[in-house]
Short mmCIF file of C-alpha atoms in Angstrom, two decimals:
data_model
loop_
_atom_site.label_atom_id
_atom_site.label_comp_id
_atom_site.label_asym_id
_atom_site.label_seq_id
_atom_site.Cartn_x
_atom_site.Cartn_y
_atom_site.Cartn_z
CA UNK S 2 0.00 0.00 0.00
CA UNK S 3 1.89 3.03 -1.25
CA UNK S 4 1.19 6.55 -0.10
CA UNK S 5 1.05 9.78 -2.04
CA UNK S 6 4.23 10.43 -3.99
CA UNK S 7 5.55 13.69 -5.37
CA UNK S 8 8.33 14.46 -7.80
CA UNK S 9 10.72 16.09 -7.73
CA UNK S 10 11.34 16.48 -4.02
CA UNK S 11 13.43 19.57 -4.57
CA UNK S 12 13.54 22.04 -7.43
CA UNK S 13 15.84 25.02 -7.82
CA UNK S 14 15.09 27.32 -10.71
CA UNK S 15 15.89 30.79 -11.92
CA UNK S 16 13.33 33.54 -11.90
CA UNK S 17 11.26 33.56 -15.06
CA UNK S 18 11.54 29.83 -15.75
CA UNK S 19 8.56 27.47 -15.84
CA UNK S 20 8.38 24.53 -13.45
CA UNK S 21 6.11 21.50 -13.28
CA UNK S 22 5.52 19.22 -10.32
CA UNK S 23 3.92 15.80 -10.35
CA UNK S 24 1.72 14.11 -7.77
CA UNK S 25 0.68 10.45 -7.74
CA UNK S 26 -2.19 9.92 -5.29
CA UNK S 27 -3.12 6.78 -3.41
CA UNK S 28 -4.55 4.59 -6.15
CA UNK S 29 -8.16 4.27 -4.98
CA UNK S 30 -8.55 7.94 -4.03
CA UNK S 31 -10.86 10.03 -6.18
CA UNK S 32 -9.95 13.43 -4.78
CA UNK S 33 -6.63 15.18 -5.16
CA UNK S 34 -5.58 18.49 -3.63
CA UNK S 35 -2.71 20.93 -4.00
CA UNK S 36 -1.51 23.17 -1.17
CA UNK S 37 1.32 25.64 -0.76
CA UNK S 38 3.23 26.03 2.49
CA UNK S 39 5.54 28.94 3.18
CA UNK S 40 8.01 29.07 6.04
CA UNK S 41 6.37 29.24 9.45
CA UNK S 42 2.85 28.86 8.11
CA UNK S 43 0.33 26.10 7.72
CA UNK S 44 -0.53 24.80 4.27
CA UNK S 45 -2.70 27.00 2.09
CA UNK S 46 -5.21 25.40 -0.26
CA UNK S 47 -4.73 25.99 -3.98
CA UNK S 48 -6.99 23.66 -5.97
CA UNK S 49 -8.64 20.27 -6.00
CA UNK S 50 -9.85 17.58 -8.38
CA UNK S 51 -12.51 14.96 -8.15
CA UNK S 52 -11.42 12.34 -10.65
CA UNK S 53 -10.38 14.38 -13.70
CA UNK S 54 -12.64 17.36 -12.96
CA UNK S 55 -11.04 20.42 -11.40
CA UNK S 56 -13.83 21.50 -9.08
CA UNK S 57 -12.12 24.43 -7.43
CA UNK S 58 -9.42 26.63 -8.92
CA UNK S 59 -10.26 30.11 -7.73
CA UNK S 60 -7.65 29.82 -4.98
CA UNK S 61 -4.76 29.40 -7.38
CA UNK S 62 -2.48 32.28 -6.54
CA UNK S 63 -2.33 33.83 -9.98
CA UNK S 64 -2.89 32.97 -13.62
CA UNK S 65 0.70 31.76 -13.68
CA UNK S 66 -0.44 28.71 -11.73
CA UNK S 67 -2.31 25.86 -13.38
CA UNK S 68 -3.04 22.26 -12.56
CA UNK S 69 -4.21 19.23 -14.51
CA UNK S 70 -5.33 15.70 -13.79
CA UNK S 71 -5.96 14.42 -17.30
CA UNK S 72 -6.95 10.82 -16.65
CA UNK S 73 -8.08 11.11 -13.07
CA UNK S 74 -4.88 9.54 -11.79
CA UNK S 75 -1.73 11.62 -11.39
CA UNK S 76 -1.78 15.41 -11.37
CA UNK S 77 0.64 18.13 -12.38
CA UNK S 78 1.00 21.65 -11.02
CA UNK S 79 2.72 24.14 -13.30
CA UNK S 80 4.05 27.56 -12.40
CA UNK S 81 4.95 29.76 -15.33
CA UNK S 82 7.41 32.65 -15.20
CA UNK S 83 8.43 31.85 -11.63
CA UNK S 84 9.05 34.65 -9.15
CA UNK S 85 11.09 34.61 -5.95
CA UNK S 86 7.83 34.78 -3.97
CA UNK S 87 6.88 31.38 -5.39
CA UNK S 88 9.58 29.76 -3.25
CA UNK S 89 7.69 27.40 -0.94
CA UNK S 90 6.81 23.79 -0.27
CA UNK S 91 4.10 22.47 -2.59
CA UNK S 92 2.10 19.68 -1.03
CA UNK S 93 -0.24 17.25 -2.69
CA UNK S 94 -2.90 15.27 -0.84
CA UNK S 95 -5.50 12.71 -1.80
CA UNK S 96 -8.66 11.40 -0.19
CA UNK S 97 -11.32 8.84 -0.93
CA UNK S 98 -14.82 9.95 -1.83
CA UNK S 99 -16.72 9.30 1.38
CA UNK S 100 -19.57 10.86 3.26
CA UNK S 101 -19.09 14.52 4.03
CA UNK S 102 -16.70 15.34 6.81
CA UNK S 103 -14.71 12.15 7.05
CA UNK S 104 -12.68 12.28 3.86
CA UNK S 105 -9.30 12.39 5.52
CA UNK S 106 -6.61 13.83 3.32
CA UNK S 107 -3.29 12.01 3.11
CA UNK S 108 -0.33 14.09 2.10
CA UNK S 109 2.75 13.42 0.04
CA UNK S 110 6.27 14.46 1.02
CA UNK S 111 6.03 17.73 -0.89
CA UNK S 112 8.16 19.47 -3.49
CA UNK S 113 10.35 22.25 -2.18
CA UNK S 114 10.76 25.01 -4.76
CA UNK S 115 13.52 27.58 -4.57
CA UNK S 116 13.46 30.42 -7.07
CA UNK S 117 16.76 32.27 -7.40
CA UNK J 11 -15.15 33.02 7.91
CA UNK J 12 -13.65 29.86 9.27
CA UNK J 13 -10.41 30.12 11.21
CA UNK J 14 -8.03 27.93 13.18
CA UNK J 15 -5.91 29.42 15.96
CA UNK J 16 -2.90 27.76 17.55
CA UNK J 17 -1.47 30.08 20.17
CA UNK J 18 1.58 28.05 21.23
CA UNK J 19 4.50 28.59 18.84
CA UNK J 20 6.60 26.06 20.74
CA UNK J 21 6.17 23.48 23.47
CA UNK J 22 8.79 21.52 25.39
CA UNK J 23 8.21 18.21 27.15
CA UNK J 24 10.31 15.43 28.60
CA UNK J 25 10.11 11.87 27.40
CA UNK J 26 7.24 9.84 28.90
CA UNK J 27 5.32 12.93 29.96
CA UNK J 28 1.97 13.96 28.50
CA UNK J 29 1.57 17.20 26.57
CA UNK J 30 -1.45 19.18 25.36
CA UNK J 31 -1.34 21.24 22.18
CA UNK J 32 -4.03 23.89 21.98
CA UNK J 33 -6.35 24.58 19.07
CA UNK J 34 -9.38 26.84 18.88
CA UNK J 35 -11.57 27.24 15.85
CA UNK J 36 -14.20 29.56 14.52
CA UNK J 37 -17.05 28.51 12.29
CA UNK J 38 -20.72 29.21 11.89
CA UNK J 39 -21.40 25.77 10.46
CA UNK J 40 -23.11 23.11 12.53
CA UNK J 41 -21.40 20.25 10.76
CA UNK J 42 -17.64 20.32 10.55
CA UNK J 43 -14.57 18.16 10.94
CA UNK J 44 -11.36 18.80 12.82
CA UNK J 45 -8.01 17.18 12.10
CA UNK J 46 -4.54 17.08 13.58
CA UNK J 47 -1.45 16.51 11.46
CA UNK J 48 2.20 16.02 12.38
CA UNK J 49 4.93 17.43 10.17
CA UNK J 50 8.48 16.21 10.91
CA UNK J 51 11.47 18.05 9.53
CA UNK J 52 11.24 15.88 6.40
CA UNK J 53 8.15 17.84 5.41
CA UNK J 54 5.47 15.20 5.01
CA UNK J 55 2.15 15.89 6.73
CA UNK J 56 1.11 12.83 8.71
CA UNK J 57 -2.55 12.43 9.67
CA UNK J 58 -3.00 11.78 13.38
CA UNK J 59 -6.62 12.06 14.42
CA UNK J 60 -10.07 13.24 13.33
CA UNK J 61 -13.06 14.60 15.28
CA UNK J 62 -16.47 15.22 13.76
CA UNK J 63 -18.64 17.93 15.23
CA UNK J 64 -21.45 15.48 15.93
CA UNK J 65 -19.22 12.81 17.48
CA UNK J 66 -20.33 12.40 21.07
CA UNK J 67 -17.06 10.97 22.30
CA UNK J 68 -13.59 12.41 22.06
CA UNK J 69 -11.51 10.77 19.36
CA UNK J 70 -8.56 8.59 20.35
CA UNK J 71 -5.83 6.96 18.27
CA UNK J 72 -3.20 5.16 20.27
CA UNK J 73 -1.23 7.75 22.26
CA UNK J 74 -3.19 10.60 20.67
CA UNK J 75 -6.50 11.87 21.96
CA UNK J 76 -8.51 14.91 21.09
CA UNK J 77 -10.05 16.95 23.89
CA UNK J 78 -13.08 18.32 22.06
CA UNK J 79 -15.02 21.06 23.83
CA UNK J 80 -17.67 22.17 21.38
CA UNK J 81 -19.10 25.04 23.41
CA UNK J 82 -15.64 26.54 23.82
CA UNK J 83 -14.76 25.75 20.18
CA UNK J 84 -11.57 24.04 21.18
CA UNK J 85 -10.00 20.81 19.91
CA UNK J 86 -6.81 20.26 21.85
CA UNK J 87 -4.48 17.38 21.01
CA UNK J 88 -3.20 15.33 23.93
CA UNK J 89 -0.12 13.18 23.41
CA UNK J 90 0.47 10.72 26.23
CA UNK J 91 3.85 9.23 27.09
CA UNK J 92 5.85 11.47 24.75
CA UNK J 93 8.65 9.92 22.72
CA UNK J 94 11.69 11.52 21.11
CA UNK J 95 10.15 10.78 17.72
CA UNK J 96 7.22 13.03 18.57
CA UNK J 97 9.41 16.09 18.05
CA UNK J 98 7.83 17.83 15.07
CA UNK J 99 5.47 20.59 14.01
CA UNK J 100 1.80 19.89 14.76
CA UNK J 101 -1.04 21.43 12.81
CA UNK J 102 -4.71 21.68 13.67
CA UNK J 103 -7.01 21.87 10.65
CA UNK J 104 -10.67 22.24 9.87
CA UNK J 105 -12.53 21.03 6.86
CA UNK J 106 -13.74 24.06 4.94
CA UNK J 107 -17.45 23.78 4.29
CA UNK J 108 -18.11 25.77 1.18
CA UNK J 109 -19.64 24.93 -2.14
CA UNK J 110 -16.81 26.74 -3.83
CA UNK J 111 -13.94 25.16 -1.97
CA UNK J 112 -14.95 21.56 -1.83
CA UNK J 113 -13.27 19.80 0.97
CA UNK J 114 -10.24 22.00 1.41
CA UNK J 115 -8.57 22.11 4.80
CA UNK J 116 -7.88 25.32 6.69
CA UNK J 117 -4.76 25.05 8.82
CA UNK J 118 -3.51 26.88 11.86
CA UNK J 119 0.06 28.17 12.05
CA UNK J 120 1.24 25.14 13.94
CA UNK J 121 3.02 24.35 17.21
CA UNK J 122 6.57 23.05 17.35
CA UNK J 123 6.91 20.26 19.90
CA UNK J 124 10.34 19.40 21.26
CA UNK J 125 10.73 16.22 23.30
CA UNK J 126 13.89 15.83 25.39
CA UNK J 127 15.34 12.79 27.11
#
């Protein structure tokens, strides 16, 4: 039984470059979430998918951020034209589709992005 | 608006002692869920325990228990018999109930727990 995996674990990029992160959820989980965590803060919700449908994307931080989950399995988060303020930990989580309130989210190890 | 408050930036405890990490929340919803996660220095968020607002008994999971006081809107985490491996950041979170945000979690700022021998 494998957990949520994320790749890469670390990414260093120069300002202005595009970056893409991948998340592989727990196989039977329908829901997939992306969060951002900056130093000294709790995670901040960005977007989520139910199967391949992106049901909430208004919390993406700017139009430079986009996410996909094309076949309802893995997901990618892309940041275009990175800025130094994008430096953070990007966390992915997945949960099964259960009755409201008990869909516990299980997190991956995160991708730490550093923008120089 | 929903909010989670963790007022203890850091807590220190000796091995084998119990420790309570505080969490208060604010919501106008009648149905909600509260979670605690542990984040070691490696970065992964590890689920510890869940409490539903309609659960009549406090949740327990091994050495973890949740002291849920609904009227005071508090959901404190109690760790019994602390171990060195418990040293980590601990986050309290609430399930956001909103048609627009699905089942997103709102997190507090966390409490750093340090366990010494």
